[in-house]
Tab-separated table of C-alpha atoms and ligand atoms in Angstrom:
chain	number	residue	atom	x	y	z
Q	1	UNK	CA	-53.759	5.596	94.754
Q	2	UNK	CA	-54.184	1.836	94.441
Q	3	UNK	CA	-52.177	1.247	97.589
Q	4	UNK	CA	-54.252	3.834	99.423
Q	5	UNK	CA	-57.496	2.112	98.418
Q	6	UNK	CA	-56.199	-1.275	99.520
Q	7	UNK	CA	-55.244	0.094	102.947
Q	8	UNK	CA	-58.654	1.745	103.354
Q	9	UNK	CA	-60.329	-1.524	102.392
Q	10	UNK	CA	-58.370	-3.587	104.886
Q	11	UNK	CA	-58.727	-1.119	107.773
Q	12	UNK	CA	-62.448	-0.642	107.320
Q	13	UNK	CA	-63.383	-4.264	106.699
Q	14	UNK	CA	-63.943	-3.730	102.988
Q	15	UNK	CA	-66.552	-1.008	103.455
Q	16	UNK	CA	-64.753	1.101	100.854
Q	17	UNK	CA	-64.204	0.329	97.191
Q	18	UNK	CA	-61.963	-2.658	97.001
Q	19	UNK	CA	-59.046	-2.841	94.636
Q	20	UNK	CA	-57.759	-6.391	94.286
Q	21	UNK	CA	-54.084	-6.256	93.467
Q	22	UNK	CA	-53.416	-9.939	93.175
Q	23	UNK	CA	-54.931	-13.370	92.740
Q	24	UNK	CA	-54.569	-13.705	96.511
Q	25	UNK	CA	-56.753	-10.620	97.090
Q	26	UNK	CA	-59.420	-11.897	94.695
Q	27	UNK	CA	-59.541	-15.368	96.278
Q	28	UNK	CA	-59.637	-13.916	99.805
Q	29	UNK	CA	-62.591	-11.814	98.809
Q	30	UNK	CA	-64.197	-14.796	97.074
Q	31	UNK	CA	-63.800	-16.874	100.262
Q	32	UNK	CA	-65.524	-14.227	102.362
Q	33	UNK	CA	-68.353	-13.614	99.939
Q	34	UNK	CA	-68.966	-17.288	99.181
Q	35	UNK	CA	-69.087	-18.059	102.905
Q	36	UNK	CA	-71.577	-15.189	103.382
Q	37	UNK	CA	-73.825	-16.884	100.826
Q	38	UNK	CA	-73.448	-20.318	102.416
Q	39	UNK	CA	-74.441	-18.864	105.815
Q	40	UNK	CA	-77.358	-16.980	104.345
Q	41	UNK	CA	-78.817	-19.805	102.227
Q	42	UNK	CA	-77.916	-22.879	104.313
Q	43	UNK	CA	-80.039	-25.144	102.074
Q	44	UNK	CA	-77.947	-26.403	99.128
Q	45	UNK	CA	-80.993	-26.780	96.861
Q	46	UNK	CA	-81.309	-22.982	96.780
Q	47	UNK	CA	-78.529	-21.967	94.466
Q	48	UNK	CA	-77.421	-18.324	94.324
Q	49	UNK	CA	-77.511	-16.836	90.838
Q	50	UNK	CA	-77.807	-13.060	91.194
Q	51	UNK	CA	-78.782	-10.258	93.585
Q	52	UNK	CA	-82.198	-8.636	93.927
Q	53	UNK	CA	-82.685	-4.861	93.951
Q	54	UNK	CA	-83.044	-4.959	97.758
Q	55	UNK	CA	-79.577	-6.498	98.064
Q	56	UNK	CA	-80.723	-10.025	98.964
Q	57	UNK	CA	-79.697	-13.164	97.122
Q	58	UNK	CA	-81.762	-14.337	94.184
Q	59	UNK	CA	-81.521	-18.105	94.103
Q	60	UNK	CA	-82.623	-20.714	91.567
Q	61	UNK	CA	-83.255	-24.454	91.687
Q	62	UNK	CA	-80.995	-27.124	90.240
Q	63	UNK	CA	-82.679	-27.170	86.817
Q	64	UNK	CA	-81.674	-23.572	86.096
Q	65	UNK	CA	-78.757	-23.332	83.615
Q	66	UNK	CA	-76.667	-21.500	86.232
Q	67	UNK	CA	-76.941	-24.176	88.909
Q	68	UNK	CA	-73.373	-25.524	88.621
Q	69	UNK	CA	-71.480	-22.282	89.062
Q	70	UNK	CA	-71.777	-21.869	92.839
Q	71	UNK	CA	-70.323	-25.311	93.510
Q	72	UNK	CA	-67.825	-24.548	90.740
Q	73	UNK	CA	-66.691	-21.452	92.610
Q	74	UNK	CA	-66.122	-23.556	95.723
Q	75	UNK	CA	-64.031	-26.076	93.782
Q	76	UNK	CA	-61.976	-23.172	92.475
Q	77	UNK	CA	-61.591	-21.922	96.054
Q	78	UNK	CA	-60.365	-25.368	97.072
Q	79	UNK	CA	-57.967	-25.432	94.125
Q	80	UNK	CA	-56.448	-22.080	95.035
Q	81	UNK	CA	-56.513	-22.132	98.848
Q	82	UNK	CA	-56.097	-25.921	99.400
Q	83	UNK	CA	-58.327	-25.359	102.425
Q	84	UNK	CA	-60.193	-28.661	103.050
Q	85	UNK	CA	-63.168	-26.761	104.461
Q	86	UNK	CA	-63.922	-25.764	100.867
Q	87	UNK	CA	-63.865	-29.397	99.822
Q	88	UNK	CA	-66.612	-30.206	102.310
Q	89	UNK	CA	-68.789	-27.285	101.155
Q	90	UNK	CA	-68.104	-27.980	97.466
Q	91	UNK	CA	-69.123	-31.615	97.977
Q	92	UNK	CA	-72.333	-30.608	99.746
Q	93	UNK	CA	-73.413	-28.133	97.017
Q	94	UNK	CA	-72.330	-30.513	94.248
Q	95	UNK	CA	-74.321	-33.406	95.743
Q	96	UNK	CA	-77.493	-31.315	95.498
Q	97	UNK	CA	-77.113	-31.462	91.699
Q	98	UNK	CA	-77.101	-35.258	91.446
Q	99	UNK	CA	-80.568	-35.578	89.811
Q	100	UNK	CA	-79.258	-33.543	86.869
Q	101	UNK	CA	-77.507	-36.591	85.460
Q	102	UNK	CA	-80.901	-37.731	84.083
Q	103	UNK	CA	-82.070	-34.274	82.986
Q	104	UNK	CA	-82.902	-33.901	79.276
Q	105	UNK	CA	-85.113	-30.816	79.106
Q	106	UNK	CA	-82.506	-28.335	77.823
Q	107	UNK	CA	-78.935	-28.284	76.593
Q	108	UNK	CA	-77.165	-26.624	79.505
Q	109	UNK	CA	-76.015	-29.807	81.246
Q	110	UNK	CA	-72.435	-29.058	80.276
Q	111	UNK	CA	-72.457	-25.851	82.308
Q	112	UNK	CA	-74.441	-27.364	85.150
Q	113	UNK	CA	-72.558	-30.602	85.562
Q	114	UNK	CA	-69.072	-29.990	84.215
Q	115	UNK	CA	-68.422	-26.802	86.253
Q	116	UNK	CA	-69.487	-28.689	89.403
Q	117	UNK	CA	-68.935	-32.471	89.106
Q	118	UNK	CA	-66.256	-32.018	86.439
Q	119	UNK	CA	-64.176	-29.795	88.714
Q	120	UNK	CA	-64.871	-32.118	91.650
Q	121	UNK	CA	-63.627	-35.124	89.673
Q	122	UNK	CA	-60.526	-33.286	88.502
Q	123	UNK	CA	-59.641	-32.301	92.065
Q	124	UNK	CA	-60.629	-35.443	93.999
Q	125	UNK	CA	-60.734	-38.329	91.501
Q	126	UNK	CA	-64.029	-39.429	93.092
Q	127	UNK	CA	-65.316	-42.342	90.949
Q	128	UNK	CA	-68.922	-41.580	91.783
Q	129	UNK	CA	-68.488	-38.119	90.245
Q	130	UNK	CA	-67.170	-39.764	87.073
Q	131	UNK	CA	-70.252	-41.992	86.822
Q	132	UNK	CA	-72.562	-39.008	87.212
Q	133	UNK	CA	-70.670	-37.077	84.539
Q	134	UNK	CA	-70.918	-39.970	82.074
Q	135	UNK	CA	-74.634	-40.379	82.716
Q	136	UNK	CA	-75.079	-36.616	82.197
Q	137	UNK	CA	-73.223	-36.878	78.873
Q	138	UNK	CA	-75.683	-39.645	77.872
Q	139	UNK	CA	-78.596	-37.399	78.799
Q	140	UNK	CA	-77.177	-34.482	76.825
Q	141	UNK	CA	-76.587	-36.736	73.817
Q	142	UNK	CA	-80.325	-37.512	73.627
Q	143	UNK	CA	-80.759	-33.964	72.355
Q	144	UNK	CA	-78.568	-34.592	69.304
Q	145	UNK	CA	-80.235	-35.087	65.949
Q	146	UNK	CA	-78.479	-36.377	62.843
Q	147	UNK	CA	-80.557	-34.430	60.325
Q	148	UNK	CA	-79.549	-31.084	61.813
Q	149	UNK	CA	-76.126	-32.238	62.994
Q	150	UNK	CA	-76.619	-30.353	66.262
Q	151	UNK	CA	-77.697	-30.681	69.881
Q	152	UNK	CA	-81.046	-28.935	70.386
Q	153	UNK	CA	-80.677	-26.058	72.855
Q	154	UNK	CA	-84.185	-25.162	73.936
Q	155	UNK	CA	-87.374	-27.116	73.239
Q	156	UNK	CA	-88.899	-24.096	71.502
Q	157	UNK	CA	-87.991	-20.534	70.613
Q	158	UNK	CA	-90.493	-17.770	69.897
Q	159	UNK	CA	-89.120	-15.277	67.417
Q	160	UNK	CA	-88.964	-11.600	68.448
Q	161	UNK	CA	-89.387	-10.827	64.734
Q	162	UNK	CA	-92.751	-12.310	63.931
Q	163	UNK	CA	-93.781	-14.603	66.774
Q	164	UNK	CA	-92.982	-17.802	64.873
Q	165	UNK	CA	-92.409	-20.662	67.289
Q	166	UNK	CA	-89.448	-22.780	66.208
Q	167	UNK	CA	-89.044	-26.301	67.524
Q	168	UNK	CA	-85.323	-26.837	66.906
Q	169	UNK	CA	-83.368	-23.788	68.126
Q	170	UNK	CA	-79.617	-23.950	68.662
Q	171	UNK	CA	-77.841	-21.124	70.439
Q	172	UNK	CA	-74.167	-20.248	70.271
Q	173	UNK	CA	-73.914	-20.782	74.071
Q	174	UNK	CA	-74.316	-24.500	73.340
Q	175	UNK	CA	-70.628	-24.678	72.384
Q	176	UNK	CA	-69.949	-24.567	76.139
Q	177	UNK	CA	-71.641	-27.933	76.697
Q	178	UNK	CA	-69.265	-29.903	74.492
Q	179	UNK	CA	-66.414	-30.219	76.995
Q	180	UNK	CA	-68.549	-32.662	78.993
Q	181	UNK	CA	-68.884	-34.890	75.909
Q	182	UNK	CA	-65.127	-35.000	75.290
Q	183	UNK	CA	-64.619	-35.909	78.939
Q	184	UNK	CA	-67.127	-38.765	78.670
Q	185	UNK	CA	-65.398	-40.235	75.607
Q	186	UNK	CA	-62.031	-39.995	77.309
Q	187	UNK	CA	-63.062	-41.844	80.445
Q	188	UNK	CA	-65.301	-44.457	78.798
Q	189	UNK	CA	-63.366	-45.038	75.580
Q	190	UNK	CA	-66.667	-44.645	73.694
Q	191	UNK	CA	-66.141	-42.210	70.781
Q	192	UNK	CA	-69.892	-41.540	70.370
Q	193	UNK	CA	-69.920	-38.511	72.728
Q	194	UNK	CA	-66.911	-36.932	71.056
Q	195	UNK	CA	-68.412	-37.531	67.606
Q	196	UNK	CA	-71.533	-35.646	68.623
Q	197	UNK	CA	-69.435	-32.742	69.936
Q	198	UNK	CA	-67.478	-32.565	66.676
Q	199	UNK	CA	-70.607	-32.730	64.517
Q	200	UNK	CA	-72.249	-30.003	66.588
Q	201	UNK	CA	-69.168	-27.763	66.399
Q	202	UNK	CA	-68.859	-28.266	62.623
Q	203	UNK	CA	-72.517	-27.464	61.963
Q	204	UNK	CA	-72.324	-24.431	64.226
Q	205	UNK	CA	-69.178	-23.272	62.458
Q	206	UNK	CA	-71.025	-23.460	59.169
Q	207	UNK	CA	-74.314	-21.867	60.181
Q	208	UNK	CA	-73.823	-19.570	63.162
Q	209	UNK	CA	-71.096	-17.226	61.935
Q	210	UNK	CA	-70.965	-14.166	59.759
Q	211	UNK	CA	-68.009	-13.451	57.483
Q	212	UNK	CA	-66.409	-11.179	60.123
Q	213	UNK	CA	-66.415	-14.053	62.728
Q	214	UNK	CA	-69.241	-12.510	64.765
Q	215	UNK	CA	-71.972	-14.941	65.651
Q	216	UNK	CA	-75.729	-15.075	65.553
Q	217	UNK	CA	-77.294	-16.009	68.842
Q	218	UNK	CA	-80.010	-18.420	67.694
Q	219	UNK	CA	-80.137	-20.608	64.580
Q	220	UNK	CA	-83.380	-22.526	64.058
Q	221	UNK	CA	-83.385	-25.774	62.078
Q	222	UNK	CA	-85.925	-27.911	60.298
Q	223	UNK	CA	-85.689	-31.214	62.139
Q	224	UNK	CA	-86.517	-33.312	59.042
Q	225	UNK	CA	-84.370	-31.678	56.365
Q	226	UNK	CA	-81.787	-30.082	58.653
Q	227	UNK	CA	-82.237	-26.807	56.743
Q	228	UNK	CA	-81.650	-23.489	58.534
Q	229	UNK	CA	-85.011	-21.772	58.944
Q	230	UNK	CA	-83.972	-18.623	60.769
Q	231	UNK	CA	-80.994	-16.753	62.233
Q	232	UNK	CA	-82.047	-14.414	65.012
Q	233	UNK	CA	-81.309	-13.195	68.488
Q	234	UNK	CA	-82.942	-14.019	71.801
Q	235	UNK	CA	-80.844	-11.922	74.179
Q	236	UNK	CA	-79.026	-9.478	71.904
Q	237	UNK	CA	-79.764	-5.944	70.689
Q	238	UNK	CA	-80.644	-6.840	67.121
Q	239	UNK	CA	-80.833	-9.935	64.989
Q	240	UNK	CA	-77.698	-8.895	63.076
Q	241	UNK	CA	-75.812	-7.494	66.080
Q	242	UNK	CA	-73.093	-9.136	68.171
Q	243	UNK	CA	-74.459	-9.987	71.620
Q	244	UNK	CA	-71.331	-9.739	73.766
Q	245	UNK	CA	-71.687	-12.830	75.947
Q	246	UNK	CA	-72.564	-14.935	72.905
Q	247	UNK	CA	-69.306	-13.877	71.238
Q	248	UNK	CA	-67.422	-14.829	74.411
Q	249	UNK	CA	-69.090	-18.261	74.484
Q	250	UNK	CA	-68.070	-18.789	70.849
Q	251	UNK	CA	-64.468	-17.838	71.584
Q	252	UNK	CA	-64.313	-20.149	74.603
Q	253	UNK	CA	-66.087	-22.992	72.788
Q	254	UNK	CA	-63.815	-23.098	69.729
Q	255	UNK	CA	-60.729	-22.777	71.926
Q	256	UNK	CA	-61.880	-25.900	73.790
Q	257	UNK	CA	-62.565	-27.608	70.441
Q	258	UNK	CA	-58.968	-27.032	69.404
Q	259	UNK	CA	-57.674	-28.269	72.766
Q	260	UNK	CA	-59.699	-31.462	72.441
Q	261	UNK	CA	-59.110	-32.267	68.767
Q	262	UNK	CA	-56.007	-30.302	67.633
Q	263	UNK	CA	-57.953	-29.670	64.423
Q	264	UNK	CA	-56.571	-26.404	62.997
Q	265	UNK	CA	-59.931	-25.246	61.649
Q	266	UNK	CA	-61.126	-24.735	65.222
Q	267	UNK	CA	-57.998	-22.792	66.093
Q	268	UNK	CA	-58.514	-20.561	63.044
Q	269	UNK	CA	-62.096	-20.000	64.169
Q	270	UNK	CA	-61.115	-19.112	67.737
Q	271	UNK	CA	-58.370	-16.815	66.478
Q	272	UNK	CA	-60.788	-15.124	64.081
Q	273	UNK	CA	-63.282	-14.535	66.886
Q	274	UNK	CA	-60.513	-13.201	69.142
Q	275	UNK	CA	-59.385	-10.760	66.429
Q	276	UNK	CA	-62.964	-9.633	65.914
Q	277	UNK	CA	-63.417	-8.966	69.636
Q	278	UNK	CA	-60.025	-7.424	70.313
Q	279	UNK	CA	-60.475	-4.995	67.400
Q	280	UNK	CA	-64.004	-3.908	68.201
Q	281	UNK	CA	-64.141	-0.134	67.774
Q	282	UNK	CA	-67.029	0.156	70.219
Q	283	UNK	CA	-65.214	-1.300	73.237
Q	284	UNK	CA	-64.709	1.014	76.226
Q	285	UNK	CA	-61.124	1.798	77.269
Q	286	UNK	CA	-61.318	-0.589	80.238
Q	287	UNK	CA	-62.182	-3.388	77.746
Q	288	UNK	CA	-65.334	-4.501	79.538
Q	289	UNK	CA	-67.864	-4.668	76.695
Q	290	UNK	CA	-71.306	-3.179	76.537
Q	291	UNK	CA	-73.940	-5.916	76.783
Q	292	UNK	CA	-74.046	-5.962	72.984
Q	293	UNK	CA	-71.264	-4.650	70.769
Q	294	UNK	CA	-73.877	-2.827	68.686
Q	295	UNK	CA	-76.261	-1.628	71.424
Q	296	UNK	CA	-77.419	1.849	70.454
Q	297	UNK	CA	-75.878	1.637	66.969
Q	298	UNK	CA	-78.552	3.000	64.675
Q	299	UNK	CA	-77.605	0.832	61.712
Q	300	UNK	CA	-79.116	-2.077	63.696
Q	301	UNK	CA	-82.823	-2.323	64.483
Q	302	UNK	CA	-83.361	-3.235	68.172
Q	303	UNK	CA	-85.246	-6.523	68.467
Q	304	UNK	CA	-87.466	-5.494	71.404
Q	305	UNK	CA	-88.510	-2.307	73.239
Q	306	UNK	CA	-86.351	-3.528	76.133
Q	307	UNK	CA	-83.313	-3.851	73.880
Q	308	UNK	CA	-83.977	-0.325	72.631
Q	309	UNK	CA	-84.254	0.973	76.211
Q	310	UNK	CA	-80.803	-0.406	77.068
Q	311	UNK	CA	-79.276	0.999	73.905
Q	312	UNK	CA	-79.752	4.585	75.103
Q	313	UNK	CA	-77.936	6.817	77.570
Q	314	UNK	CA	-75.390	4.995	79.666
Q	315	UNK	CA	-75.383	1.596	77.978
Q	316	UNK	CA	-74.973	-1.220	80.538
Q	317	UNK	CA	-71.779	-3.209	80.507
Q	318	UNK	CA	-71.551	-6.966	80.779
Q	319	UNK	CA	-68.759	-7.891	83.180
Q	320	UNK	CA	-69.649	-11.564	82.658
Q	321	UNK	CA	-68.766	-11.280	78.940
Q	322	UNK	CA	-65.455	-9.649	79.903
Q	323	UNK	CA	-64.650	-12.423	82.392
Q	324	UNK	CA	-65.502	-15.257	79.948
Q	325	UNK	CA	-63.491	-13.589	77.219
Q	326	UNK	CA	-60.459	-13.129	79.502
Q	327	UNK	CA	-60.566	-16.766	80.554
Q	328	UNK	CA	-60.872	-17.989	76.956
Q	329	UNK	CA	-58.037	-15.730	75.776
Q	330	UNK	CA	-55.827	-17.097	78.531
Q	331	UNK	CA	-56.193	-20.539	77.033
Q	332	UNK	CA	-56.041	-19.415	73.404
Q	333	UNK	CA	-52.709	-17.673	74.050
Q	334	UNK	CA	-51.142	-21.098	74.705
Q	335	UNK	CA	-51.740	-21.976	71.050
Q	336	UNK	CA	-50.438	-18.687	69.615
Q	337	UNK	CA	-47.065	-17.641	68.260
Q	338	UNK	CA	-44.970	-15.482	70.570
Q	339	UNK	CA	-45.961	-12.001	69.309
Q	340	UNK	CA	-49.623	-12.867	69.095
Q	341	UNK	CA	-49.418	-14.489	72.520
Q	342	UNK	CA	-48.091	-11.274	74.079
Q	343	UNK	CA	-50.969	-9.274	72.610
Q	344	UNK	CA	-53.573	-11.766	73.783
Q	345	UNK	CA	-52.182	-11.990	77.313
Q	346	UNK	CA	-51.924	-8.184	77.561
Q	347	UNK	CA	-55.565	-7.858	76.489
Q	348	UNK	CA	-56.760	-10.439	79.020
Q	349	UNK	CA	-54.646	-8.825	81.714
Q	350	UNK	CA	-56.238	-5.467	81.101
Q	351	UNK	CA	-59.707	-7.004	81.368
Q	352	UNK	CA	-58.754	-8.599	84.683
Q	353	UNK	CA	-57.300	-5.346	85.998
Q	354	UNK	CA	-60.545	-3.581	85.159
Q	355	UNK	CA	-62.600	-6.304	86.845
Q	356	UNK	CA	-60.333	-6.029	89.904
Q	357	UNK	CA	-60.868	-2.280	90.157
Q	358	UNK	CA	-63.604	-0.516	92.145
Q	359	UNK	CA	-65.403	0.115	88.874
Q	360	UNK	CA	-66.360	-3.571	88.588
Q	361	UNK	CA	-65.408	-5.242	91.869
Q	362	UNK	CA	-68.325	-4.809	94.267
Q	363	UNK	CA	-67.652	-3.211	97.651
Q	364	UNK	CA	-69.112	-4.964	100.685
Q	365	UNK	CA	-71.972	-2.460	100.673
Q	366	UNK	CA	-72.709	-3.091	97.019
Q	367	UNK	CA	-72.686	-6.835	97.533
Q	368	UNK	CA	-71.621	-8.909	100.523
Q	369	UNK	CA	-72.210	-11.978	98.312
Q	370	UNK	CA	-70.764	-11.566	94.825
Q	371	UNK	CA	-67.421	-10.359	93.495
Q	372	UNK	CA	-68.421	-8.489	90.356
Q	373	UNK	CA	-71.106	-5.908	89.719
Q	374	UNK	CA	-72.280	-4.614	86.316
Q	375	UNK	CA	-73.341	-7.696	84.382
Q	376	UNK	CA	-76.405	-8.177	82.202
Q	377	UNK	CA	-78.511	-11.342	82.085
Q	378	UNK	CA	-80.860	-10.482	79.215
Q	379	UNK	CA	-81.462	-6.883	78.207
Q	380	UNK	CA	-83.834	-7.957	75.424
Q	381	UNK	CA	-86.109	-9.476	78.077
Q	382	UNK	CA	-85.466	-6.532	80.420
Q	383	UNK	CA	-84.106	-8.889	83.113
Q	384	UNK	CA	-80.985	-8.776	85.280
Q	385	UNK	CA	-79.631	-5.465	84.079
Q	386	UNK	CA	-76.478	-4.147	85.722
Q	387	UNK	CA	-76.358	-6.784	88.464
Q	388	UNK	CA	-73.921	-9.319	89.912
Q	389	UNK	CA	-74.173	-12.760	88.282
Q	390	UNK	CA	-72.783	-15.987	89.676
Q	391	UNK	CA	-71.245	-16.987	86.344
Q	392	UNK	CA	-69.423	-13.663	86.018
Q	393	UNK	CA	-67.687	-14.551	89.296
Q	394	UNK	CA	-67.028	-18.126	88.141
Q	395	UNK	CA	-65.201	-17.102	84.939
Q	396	UNK	CA	-63.428	-14.259	86.750
Q	397	UNK	CA	-61.975	-16.786	89.231
Q	398	UNK	CA	-61.102	-19.178	86.409
Q	399	UNK	CA	-59.362	-16.396	84.489
Q	400	UNK	CA	-57.447	-15.317	87.610
Q	401	UNK	CA	-56.224	-18.902	88.057
Q	402	UNK	CA	-55.220	-19.076	84.386
Q	403	UNK	CA	-53.456	-15.695	84.659
Q	404	UNK	CA	-51.192	-16.977	87.421
Q	405	UNK	CA	-48.820	-18.646	84.993
Q	406	UNK	CA	-48.463	-15.424	82.993
Q	407	UNK	CA	-47.707	-13.081	85.903
M	1	LIG	N1	-77.602	-19.095	78.098
M	1	LIG	C1	-76.551	-18.560	78.791
M	1	LIG	C2	-76.439	-17.080	78.775
M	1	LIG	O1	-77.393	-16.379	78.994
M	1	LIG	O2	-75.370	-16.605	78.545
């Protein structure tokens, strides 16, 4: 059956459902789709992030948290194909992000700058890229506060519960910004960036997690006393539920923390999160999670009418959460004992097989631009439901690259 689908896809120019059988298939498709976006957008300040209902590209400007992923995809294309044409495009789209090095308005600089400039530096050794990364780490560090022991995520957060506006919210996603800080300490020899990352990770470990290793999305702090004022959700189903992408960010973040510090408490945390996710009773057979592990579960009170709407009927999946989780697991397995490692790799492999199947890999008709369909941006806000997302593609490519050494 698989073979038959592949032949149909090749003969008809990918008009039929596409079944990627290998890393090669996925990267070929990524080359075609990424080039389609480059041709369509031309201007590198318009950065593709998702697809509109009419099938056209939704783009964002450089200050959007997703701005580094498109260039990041091109660097991954260069890494896999070694085709220099990708280096030229990756450089062009990365250069458009240069002003970000001075940006201090939210916490997402790690995503924006490390997936783009970080990859560029790793692959080219360009000294200018290093300077920009260090300056970005300085900018991110301005959001750290000693009293809370964390980097502030957003400038404010308005509670779905009671409308309270909090001025020091920290979201679990913030764990993904710490890799940039470790990089900056490594290349400058200044431990200050790394110290901030460790303090942030320790505070988050203490305040963001429940006993079962699931994580709250948002924790709000008092900036003077550092006390936790609230634990809620912004994008999940319920305040006490497990928003799927948030859990994947936590898994990825603590795996990176162990890589960077070799402190066993981070490994135990990442392993605990992995166990929680891999043993979730409410995971579909193909292992691509619903947008929230508890969406539609009536022991949890939905936080918004939109969350409630997407907890009924056919509950949307979040392919992006699956891709991030697969990529994180494929690093975590390197730190596991042999039996555990086998289980982790098998789980990640099954996720990647599902993402490579017609159920999640978009046909040309479904999207000439993105690889994966069926992701969710924010169901609570009612936005980007069951759509392609640029970061789903980014972590899918990263996971496929990481899977190579296990195939
Ligand atoms: N803040 C990143 C996300 O929506 O996952």
